[in-house]
Amino acid sequence: GDSVTQMEGPVTLSEEAFLTINCTYTATGYPSLFWYVQYPGEGLQLLLKATKADDKGSNKGFEATYRKETTSFHLEKGSVQVSDSAVYFCALHDSGGYQKVTFGTGTKLQVIP
Amino acid sequence: DAGITQSPRYKITETGRQVTLMCHQTWSHSYMFWYRQDLGHGLRLIYYSAAADITDKGEVPDGYVVSRSKTENFPLTLESATRSQTSVYFCASSENRNTEAFFGQGTRLTVV
């Protein structure tokens, strides 16, 4: 079945540091890939997405590129802020008859001033 | 208000009791999902639905029942609650397989 593997957290960075959160996936067919963010006490919300190979999703300074050859969708940001502290989830939406969304275990990011 | 709402936000129940978590969305999205979030496991899919009257099991369906008689509602019932079902439950909906899922704010359920 489909699976998503994320790097273990928590990740602690100083403000303005470079961020990478690794995500790799296993899926049949051609899934769409997503990054969701969860702020404390809230539900998940979409951060960015890519629906086909070589697409780059971007939002709020975050980027991720859909790499089919390495089955990866790593999240990057050039300069993190304290307000980026949250839990980040990589997810894939399968391309089968019924949509199913498979999530990674989440990576907690803490940015310190 | 437009969106996806869950109720209740917090619930404490006793072992063996039946409890129903409600989920309502206003967009007429075809797909709806129930997840549970536990430390170390991320989000695990319990059940999903592709349309009214069409539901299917996810990764961890045991002990749960769902129904979807109307497109906008997708209640989740724990038939006989157990302590292992203590968790935060999220409902989500999406329009189709390539669009984002919209999440409710979650229901924190404690089984004592």
XYZ file of C-alpha atoms in Angstrom:
225
model
C 0.000 0.000 0.000
C 0.868 3.677 -0.082
C 3.239 5.053 2.545
C 4.960 8.304 3.438
C 8.169 8.571 5.450
C 9.230 11.820 7.088
C 12.325 12.703 9.029
C 12.001 12.385 12.770
C 11.580 15.495 14.842
C 11.603 17.684 16.681
C 13.690 20.050 14.625
C 14.981 23.123 16.462
C 16.365 26.032 14.455
C 17.351 29.598 15.125
C 15.432 32.352 13.397
C 16.629 32.961 9.796
C 18.162 29.484 9.510
C 17.614 27.268 6.455
C 15.014 24.530 6.807
C 14.801 21.136 5.133
C 12.286 18.480 6.135
C 12.743 15.262 4.193
C 9.809 13.302 2.807
C 9.860 10.158 0.685
C 6.918 8.123 -0.498
C 5.862 4.761 -1.874
C 2.852 4.627 -4.148
C 1.511 2.965 -7.245
C 0.410 5.136 -10.100
C 0.820 8.895 -10.085
C -0.113 10.415 -6.746
C -0.445 14.076 -5.903
C 1.817 15.260 -3.087
C 1.024 17.750 -0.365
C 2.525 19.456 2.643
C 0.146 20.362 5.455
C 0.907 22.451 8.543
C -0.707 22.172 11.963
C -0.422 25.039 14.415
C -1.000 24.308 18.115
C -4.621 23.490 18.934
C -5.739 23.634 15.315
C -6.543 21.297 12.472
C -4.285 20.786 9.487
C -4.196 23.285 6.668
C -2.658 23.029 3.243
C 0.774 24.595 2.856
C 1.599 23.610 -0.739
C 1.032 20.882 -3.297
C 2.328 19.354 -6.526
C 0.230 17.154 -8.768
C 2.789 15.747 -11.213
C 6.473 14.965 -11.528
C 8.859 17.950 -11.591
C 6.158 20.327 -10.361
C 7.264 22.740 -7.672
C 4.789 23.827 -5.015
C 5.418 27.043 -3.123
C 3.699 29.170 -0.501
C 4.763 31.582 2.256
C 8.436 31.110 1.363
C 8.222 27.298 1.545
C 8.997 25.166 -1.497
C 8.929 21.493 -2.431
C 9.621 19.741 -5.749
C 7.948 16.489 -6.809
C 10.862 14.159 -7.687
C 9.565 10.941 -9.211
C 13.037 9.479 -9.769
C 13.851 9.664 -6.049
C 10.211 9.420 -4.850
C 10.755 12.500 -2.708
C 9.013 15.763 -1.851
C 11.343 17.571 0.549
C 10.141 20.805 2.164
C 12.528 23.776 2.213
C 12.537 27.367 3.410
C 15.448 29.740 3.130
C 14.886 31.724 6.320
C 12.531 30.490 9.028
C 10.655 32.690 11.464
C 9.365 32.051 14.967
C 5.847 32.024 13.499
C 6.778 28.947 11.415
C 6.883 26.826 14.579
C 4.340 24.063 13.947
C 4.023 20.415 12.956
C 4.495 19.686 9.249
C 2.923 16.689 7.527
C 3.817 15.271 4.146
C 0.923 13.524 2.428
C -0.003 11.825 -0.792
C -3.359 11.544 -2.491
C -3.528 8.343 -4.456
C -4.613 8.198 -8.069
C -6.905 5.221 -7.643
C -10.649 5.046 -8.028
C -11.385 6.333 -4.522
C -9.256 9.110 -3.183
C -7.269 8.164 -0.130
C -4.861 10.469 1.639
C -1.850 8.933 3.366
C 0.065 11.054 5.868
C 3.544 10.889 7.260
C 3.993 10.943 11.020
C 4.657 14.673 11.105
C 7.761 16.698 11.950
C 7.628 19.236 14.734
C 9.556 22.428 14.015
C 10.541 24.836 16.762
C 12.139 28.136 15.770
C 13.860 30.072 18.526
C 14.604 33.808 18.407
C -20.622 29.847 8.140
C -18.897 28.060 5.310
C -16.431 25.371 6.179
C -16.119 22.113 8.015
C -17.152 21.852 11.628
C -16.768 19.109 14.187
C -18.681 18.628 17.385
C -18.111 18.317 20.193
C -14.617 19.818 20.515
C -13.966 17.913 23.733
C -15.581 14.764 25.080
C -14.966 12.552 28.074
C -16.743 9.211 28.106
C -16.592 5.965 30.018
C -15.372 2.626 28.758
C -18.151 0.676 27.072
C -20.327 3.663 26.200
C -21.364 4.544 22.693
C -20.278 7.961 21.488
C -20.826 9.772 18.188
C -18.595 12.475 16.781
C -20.234 14.788 14.287
C -18.788 16.315 11.140
C -20.544 18.782 8.837
C -19.238 20.504 5.702
C -20.913 23.232 3.678
C -19.097 22.888 0.342
C -20.865 19.752 -0.945
C -17.490 18.056 -1.303
C -17.768 14.485 -2.514
C -15.002 13.038 -0.350
C -14.948 12.964 3.425
C -12.506 11.363 5.831
C -12.032 10.542 9.486
C -8.548 10.431 10.973
C -7.185 9.901 14.421
C -4.017 11.635 15.559
C -1.787 9.973 18.127
C 1.718 10.818 19.223
C 4.224 8.833 17.206
C 1.659 7.739 14.623
C 0.763 10.950 12.881
C -2.661 10.792 11.264
C -4.219 7.427 10.566
C -7.237 7.013 8.358
C -10.219 5.385 10.046
C -12.897 5.561 7.331
C -13.516 7.521 4.191
C -16.404 8.207 1.892
C -16.396 9.043 -1.808
C -20.058 10.112 -1.909
C -23.305 9.773 -0.014
C -24.002 6.128 0.830
C -20.456 5.078 -0.203
C -18.013 4.396 2.616
C -14.911 2.291 2.978
C -12.439 1.260 5.640
C -9.146 2.961 6.149
C -6.102 1.843 8.065
C -7.635 1.498 11.561
C -11.422 0.878 11.282
C -11.962 -1.614 14.109
C -14.363 -0.382 16.780
C -15.748 2.429 14.614
C -18.841 2.812 12.466
C -19.651 5.541 9.945
C -22.618 6.527 7.851
C -23.189 9.079 5.135
C -26.862 9.486 4.308
C -26.333 13.127 3.281
C -23.386 14.586 1.393
C -22.700 17.207 4.055
C -22.619 14.966 7.141
C -20.253 12.174 8.084
C -20.711 11.038 11.706
C -18.274 8.661 13.374
C -19.580 6.324 16.080
C -17.584 4.406 18.619
C -19.911 1.529 19.415
C -18.297 0.572 22.741
C -15.516 2.971 23.642
C -12.175 1.634 24.866
C -9.248 3.471 26.441
C -7.171 2.825 23.317
C -9.599 5.066 21.440
C -8.504 8.068 23.468
C -7.215 10.361 20.738
C -7.762 13.524 18.750
C -10.126 12.919 15.859
C -10.091 14.974 12.683
C -12.705 15.083 9.977
C -11.728 16.308 6.515
C -13.322 16.817 3.114
C -12.097 17.374 -0.419
C -13.628 17.992 -3.801
C -11.646 15.420 -5.765
C -8.439 13.406 -5.721
C -6.158 16.238 -6.787
C -7.442 18.944 -4.495
C -6.503 19.705 -0.944
C -8.288 18.246 2.043
C -9.924 20.737 4.401
C -9.799 19.796 8.040
C -12.034 20.494 10.963
C -10.541 21.710 14.240
C -10.646 18.284 15.790
C -12.403 16.516 18.661
C -10.335 15.548 21.667
C -11.860 12.343 23.028
C -10.862 10.866 26.358
C -12.114 7.420 27.353
C -11.845 6.742 31.091
